[in-house]
Coordinates of C-alpha atoms and ligand atoms in Angstrom, one line a residue:
M1 CA 0.0 0.0 0.0
L2 CA 1.2 3.5 -0.8
V3 CA 2.5 5.4 2.3
Q4 CA -0.1 8.2 1.8
Q5 CA -2.9 5.7 1.6
S6 CA -1.7 3.8 4.6
S7 CA -1.4 6.9 6.7
K8 CA -4.9 8.0 5.7
L9 CA -6.3 4.6 6.7
K10 CA -4.3 4.7 10.0
D11 CA -6.0 8.1 10.8
E12 CA -9.4 6.6 10.0
I13 CA -8.7 3.6 12.3
L14 CA -7.5 5.8 15.1
K15 CA -10.6 8.0 14.8
L16 CA -13.0 5.1 14.6
K17 CA -11.6 3.1 17.5
K18 CA -12.1 6.2 19.7
E19 CA -15.7 6.8 18.5
K20 CA -16.6 3.1 19.0
D21 CA -14.8 2.7 22.3
V22 CA -12.6 -0.1 20.9
V23 CA -9.1 -1.1 22.2
I24 CA -6.7 -2.6 19.7
L25 CA -4.3 -5.3 20.9
A26 CA -1.6 -6.5 18.6
H27 CA 0.9 -9.3 18.9
N28 CA 4.6 -8.6 18.4
Y29 CA 4.6 -10.5 15.1
Q30 CA 2.0 -8.3 13.4
I31 CA 3.0 -6.2 10.4
P32 CA 4.4 -2.7 11.3
D33 CA 1.3 -0.8 10.0
V34 CA -0.9 -2.8 12.3
Q35 CA 1.4 -2.4 15.3
D36 CA 1.3 1.3 14.7
V37 CA -2.5 1.6 15.2
A38 CA -2.5 -0.7 18.3
D39 CA -3.1 0.6 21.8
F40 CA -1.0 -2.2 23.2
T41 CA 1.5 -4.5 21.5
G42 CA 3.0 -7.5 23.4
D43 CA 3.5 -11.2 23.8
S44 CA 0.8 -13.8 24.5
L45 CA 1.0 -13.3 28.2
G46 CA 1.2 -9.5 28.1
L47 CA -1.8 -9.3 25.7
S48 CA -3.9 -11.7 27.9
R49 CA -3.2 -9.5 30.9
Q50 CA -4.2 -6.4 28.9
A51 CA -7.4 -8.2 27.7
A52 CA -8.3 -8.8 31.4
K53 CA -7.9 -5.2 32.5
V54 CA -8.8 -2.9 29.6
E55 CA -11.9 -0.7 30.2
Q56 CA -13.2 -0.6 26.6
K57 CA -16.2 -2.8 25.8
T58 CA -14.8 -4.1 22.6
I59 CA -11.3 -5.6 22.0
L60 CA -10.1 -5.8 18.4
F61 CA -7.5 -8.5 18.5
C62 CA -4.7 -8.3 15.9
G63 CA -3.1 -11.7 16.3
V64 CA -4.3 -15.3 15.7
K65 CA -7.5 -17.0 16.6
F66 CA -6.4 -18.7 19.8
M67 CA -5.4 -15.3 21.2
A68 CA -8.8 -13.8 20.5
E69 CA -10.5 -16.8 22.0
T70 CA -8.3 -16.4 25.1
A71 CA -9.4 -12.8 25.4
A72 CA -13.1 -13.8 24.9
I73 CA -12.7 -16.4 27.7
I74 CA -11.0 -13.9 30.1
S75 CA -13.5 -11.1 29.5
P76 CA -16.9 -12.8 28.6
E77 CA -18.7 -9.5 29.0
K78 CA -16.7 -7.9 26.2
K79 CA -17.0 -8.1 22.5
V80 CA -13.9 -9.6 20.9
L81 CA -13.2 -9.1 17.2
L82 CA -10.6 -10.8 15.0
P83 CA -10.1 -9.2 11.6
D84 CA -9.6 -12.5 9.7
L85 CA -11.1 -15.8 10.8
E86 CA -8.5 -17.7 8.8
A87 CA -5.7 -16.5 11.1
G88 CA -5.0 -19.8 12.7
C89 CA -1.9 -21.4 14.2
S90 CA -0.1 -24.6 13.1
L91 CA 1.0 -25.3 16.7
S92 CA -2.5 -25.1 18.1
D93 CA -3.6 -27.5 15.3
S94 CA -1.0 -30.1 16.4
I95 CA -3.3 -31.7 19.0
T96 CA -7.0 -32.5 19.0
V97 CA -9.4 -32.9 21.9
D98 CA -9.7 -36.7 21.3
E99 CA -5.9 -37.1 21.3
L100 CA -5.6 -35.1 24.5
Q101 CA -8.4 -37.1 26.2
N102 CA -6.7 -40.4 25.2
W103 CA -3.4 -39.2 26.5
K104 CA -4.9 -38.2 29.8
K105 CA -6.6 -41.6 30.1
Q106 CA -3.2 -43.3 29.7
H107 CA -1.8 -41.2 32.5
P108 CA -4.5 -40.9 35.2
G109 CA -3.5 -38.4 38.0
A110 CA -1.1 -36.5 35.8
I111 CA -1.3 -32.7 35.7
T112 CA -1.9 -31.2 32.2
V113 CA 0.0 -28.1 31.3
G114 CA -0.8 -26.6 27.9
Y115 CA 0.7 -23.7 26.0
V116 CA -1.6 -20.8 25.4
N117 CA -1.3 -21.7 21.7
T118 CA -4.2 -24.1 21.9
T119 CA -7.9 -24.0 21.0
A120 CA -10.5 -23.1 23.7
E121 CA -11.7 -26.8 23.6
I122 CA -8.1 -28.0 24.5
K123 CA -7.8 -25.3 27.2
A124 CA -11.0 -26.7 28.8
E125 CA -9.2 -30.0 29.3
L126 CA -6.2 -28.5 31.0
D127 CA -5.1 -28.0 34.6
Y128 CA -2.7 -25.1 33.8
C129 CA -2.2 -22.9 30.8
C130 CA 1.2 -21.3 30.3
T131 CA 3.1 -19.1 27.8
S132 CA 6.7 -19.0 26.8
S133 CA 7.4 -16.3 29.3
N134 CA 6.1 -18.2 32.4
A135 CA 6.2 -21.9 31.4
I136 CA 9.2 -22.7 33.7
N137 CA 7.4 -21.0 36.7
V138 CA 4.2 -22.8 36.0
V139 CA 5.9 -26.2 36.0
N140 CA 7.9 -25.3 39.1
A141 CA 4.5 -24.5 40.8
I142 CA 3.4 -28.1 40.4
P143 CA 4.5 -30.6 43.2
E144 CA 7.6 -32.5 42.2
D145 CA 6.1 -35.9 42.6
K146 CA 3.2 -35.2 40.1
E147 CA 3.6 -36.4 36.6
I148 CA 3.1 -33.7 34.0
L149 CA 1.7 -33.9 30.5
F150 CA 3.1 -30.9 28.6
L151 CA 1.6 -29.9 25.3
P152 CA 1.7 -29.2 22.4
D153 CA 5.1 -27.7 21.7
M154 CA 7.9 -30.3 22.0
F155 CA 10.8 -27.7 21.8
L156 CA 9.3 -25.5 24.6
G157 CA 8.6 -28.7 26.5
S158 CA 12.2 -30.0 26.3
Y159 CA 13.5 -26.6 27.2
V160 CA 11.3 -26.4 30.3
A161 CA 12.2 -30.0 31.3
K162 CA 15.9 -29.1 31.0
M163 CA 15.6 -25.8 33.0
T164 CA 13.4 -27.3 35.8
G165 CA 15.3 -30.6 36.0
R166 CA 11.9 -32.5 35.9
T167 CA 12.2 -36.1 34.8
N168 CA 8.5 -36.9 35.1
M169 CA 7.3 -34.6 32.3
R170 CA 5.8 -36.2 29.2
I171 CA 5.9 -34.0 26.1
W172 CA 3.5 -33.9 23.2
A173 CA 5.3 -34.0 19.8
G174 CA 3.8 -30.8 18.3
E175 CA 5.6 -27.9 16.8
C176 CA 5.2 -24.4 15.2
H177 CA 6.2 -24.7 11.5
V178 CA 7.8 -21.2 11.6
H179 CA 10.1 -21.8 14.6
A180 CA 10.8 -25.4 13.7
G181 CA 11.9 -24.1 10.2
I182 CA 14.8 -22.1 11.7
T183 CA 17.7 -24.5 11.3
P184 CA 21.0 -24.8 13.1
E185 CA 22.7 -24.0 9.7
D186 CA 20.7 -20.7 9.5
I187 CA 21.9 -19.8 12.9
T188 CA 25.6 -20.7 12.4
K189 CA 25.6 -18.8 9.1
K190 CA 24.2 -15.6 10.7
L191 CA 26.3 -15.8 13.9
D192 CA 29.4 -16.2 11.7
S193 CA 28.4 -13.1 9.7
M194 CA 28.2 -11.0 12.9
K195 CA 31.1 -12.0 15.1
D196 CA 30.3 -9.9 18.1
A197 CA 26.5 -10.4 18.1
E198 CA 24.4 -11.6 21.0
F199 CA 22.0 -14.4 20.2
V200 CA 18.4 -14.2 21.3
I201 CA 16.1 -17.2 20.7
H202 CA 12.5 -18.1 21.2
P203 CA 11.9 -21.5 23.1
E204 CA 9.6 -22.7 20.3
C205 CA 12.7 -22.9 18.0
G206 CA 13.6 -26.5 17.1
C207 CA 17.2 -25.4 16.3
T208 CA 18.0 -25.1 20.0
T209 CA 17.8 -28.9 20.5
P210 CA 21.3 -29.9 19.2
F211 CA 22.9 -27.4 21.5
M212 CA 20.3 -27.1 24.2
Y213 CA 22.8 -27.6 27.0
D214 CA 25.1 -24.7 25.9
I215 CA 22.1 -22.4 25.3
A216 CA 20.4 -23.2 28.6
A217 CA 23.7 -22.5 30.3
G218 CA 23.8 -19.0 28.7
S219 CA 26.4 -19.3 26.0
F220 CA 26.9 -20.9 22.6
D221 CA 30.1 -20.8 20.5
D222 CA 31.4 -18.2 23.1
K223 CA 28.4 -16.0 22.3
K224 CA 26.0 -14.7 24.9
V225 CA 22.6 -16.5 24.4
S226 CA 19.2 -15.8 25.9
I227 CA 16.1 -17.9 25.5
L228 CA 13.1 -15.6 25.8
S229 CA 9.5 -14.9 24.9
T230 CA 9.0 -12.1 22.5
D231 CA 8.4 -9.5 25.2
G232 CA 11.4 -10.9 27.1
M233 CA 13.5 -10.4 23.9
L234 CA 12.4 -6.8 23.6
K235 CA 13.2 -6.0 27.2
H236 CA 16.6 -7.8 27.0
V237 CA 17.9 -6.2 23.8
H238 CA 16.9 -2.8 25.1
E239 CA 18.8 -3.3 28.4
S240 CA 21.8 -5.1 27.0
K241 CA 25.1 -3.2 26.4
S242 CA 25.6 -5.2 23.1
K243 CA 25.2 -3.5 19.8
N244 CA 24.5 -6.4 17.5
F245 CA 21.9 -9.2 17.8
V246 CA 20.9 -12.3 15.8
V247 CA 17.2 -12.9 16.5
A248 CA 15.7 -16.4 16.2
T249 CA 12.0 -16.0 16.0
E250 CA 9.3 -14.7 13.7
T251 CA 10.6 -11.6 11.8
G252 CA 7.8 -9.3 12.9
I253 CA 9.6 -8.7 16.2
L254 CA 12.3 -6.8 14.4
Y255 CA 10.1 -3.8 13.8
K256 CA 9.8 -2.9 17.4
M257 CA 13.4 -3.9 18.2
R258 CA 14.7 -1.4 15.6
Q259 CA 12.1 1.2 16.5
Q260 CA 13.1 1.1 20.2
N261 CA 16.8 0.8 19.6
P262 CA 17.8 2.9 16.6
D263 CA 21.5 2.6 17.4
K264 CA 21.6 -1.2 17.5
I265 CA 21.7 -3.8 14.7
F266 CA 19.3 -6.7 14.5
I267 CA 19.4 -9.5 12.0
P268 CA 16.9 -12.4 11.7
A269 CA 18.4 -15.9 12.2
S270 CA 16.2 -16.8 9.2
D271 CA 14.6 -14.4 6.7
K272 CA 12.1 -17.0 6.0
A273 CA 10.7 -17.1 9.5
E274 CA 7.4 -15.5 8.7
C275 CA 4.1 -16.6 10.1
Q276 CA 1.5 -16.4 7.3
Y277 CA -1.3 -16.5 9.9
M278 CA -0.1 -13.5 11.8
K279 CA 0.5 -11.7 8.5
M280 CA -3.2 -12.2 7.4
I281 CA -4.1 -9.2 9.5
T282 CA -3.8 -6.1 7.3
L283 CA -4.7 -2.4 7.8
E284 CA -7.6 -2.8 5.4
K285 CA -9.0 -5.8 7.4
V286 CA -8.5 -3.9 10.7
Y287 CA -10.6 -1.0 9.2
D288 CA -13.2 -3.3 7.9
A289 CA -13.4 -5.1 11.3
L290 CA -14.0 -1.8 13.0
V291 CA -16.6 -0.5 10.6
N292 CA -18.6 -3.8 10.4
E293 CA -17.8 -5.1 13.9
K294 CA -16.4 -8.4 12.6
Y295 CA -15.5 -11.2 13.2
L296 CA -17.1 -11.7 16.5
I297 CA -15.2 -14.4 18.5
T298 CA -17.4 -16.4 20.9
V299 CA -16.7 -19.4 23.0
P300 CA -19.6 -21.6 24.3
K301 CA -20.1 -20.9 28.0
E302 CA -19.4 -24.5 29.2
I303 CA -16.1 -24.6 27.4
A304 CA -15.2 -21.0 28.5
D305 CA -15.9 -21.7 32.2
K306 CA -13.6 -24.7 32.2
A307 CA -10.9 -23.1 30.1
R308 CA -10.9 -20.0 32.4
L309 CA -9.6 -22.0 35.3
A310 CA -6.5 -23.0 33.5
I311 CA -6.0 -19.5 32.0
N312 CA -6.5 -17.8 35.4
R313 CA -3.8 -20.0 36.9
M314 CA -1.5 -18.9 34.1
L315 CA -2.3 -15.2 34.8
Q316 CA -1.5 -15.6 38.5
I317 CA 2.0 -17.0 37.8
K318 CA 4.7 -14.5 36.7
Ligands
13P401 P1 5.1 -15.2 22.7 O1 4.8 -13.9 22.0 O2 4.2 -15.4 23.8 O3 6.5 -15.3 23.0 O4 4.7 -16.3 21.6 C1 5.1 -16.5 20.4 C2 4.1 -17.1 19.5 O5 4.5 -17.9 18.6 C3 2.8 -16.7 19.5 O6 2.1 -17.3 18.5
SF4_402 FE1 1.3 -20.3 15.7 FE2 3.9 -20.4 15.0 FE3 2.4 -18.6 13.9 FE4 3.0 -18.4 16.5 S1 4.4 -18.2 14.8 S2 1.0 -18.1 15.6 S3 3.1 -20.5 17.1 S4 2.2 -20.8 13.7

């Protein structure tokens, strides 16, 4: 879209959201134009917390469907809109309710911990929900003798098991195609091209597995490494004294990193790490969603009431 057109549309959106008492929440992976019109940008945990406390009666969620569902579950009295119903998530698709129910049957008495990247129906089956920023603390809050079923992300699960030292954690073999697609070769190439760079990595990345021990210990190939959620990354790169960073996650995060740190250099571990679902939300669709109040995200009450228990436990743990 031409710069002039997009700035006109942005002005319209800002005007409309005020008139209609709508708050716009946008995930850190959204396109820059969409992040620009948001009232709050953040990671999954941060946006869930915002959804729980905002005063506006309507939340326009610029992210993927499970995030809008989570907001609708947390705030059943609010109207939650998602600009494109096709904005799904390959990770949340990696487990079905039947599969989870069978898994639970095979492990009676186990505590289920599910990533927030799951459908509302899956959340209704969970004891705890977690995000990448509090998964370790959620697992640590569960008595040591309790078996844990962790789902659906196997890379986050292995990282959490390593960091907590839990040996009684069973991990579902799901993955996010974007993070799983960042290879160890991509990383080595980029780190070699920027000798003094720090390395920040999202725990959904499959590429951590071959050198998980080094990374969990805080260094890899003599470089400083941090495994963080997207908000954790933003905070870390801002506070760090380093000037150069290789960033292993969806490339949408680079917009805010560069905006907040104009004197630092950020390069993606893989230029191909783009989530097509996150990128489905465009400025035109945000405008359309505001004008036509669509698409309304609702979760059946019996599912929402059960899922809320697991989500509230997640919100209570830092
Ligand atoms: P966070 O923003 O919570 O780190 O999650 C990343 C993600 O993949 C969301 O879909
Ligand atoms: Fe899902 Fe991966 Fe896209 Fe995040 S980046 S929304 S986990 S597919």
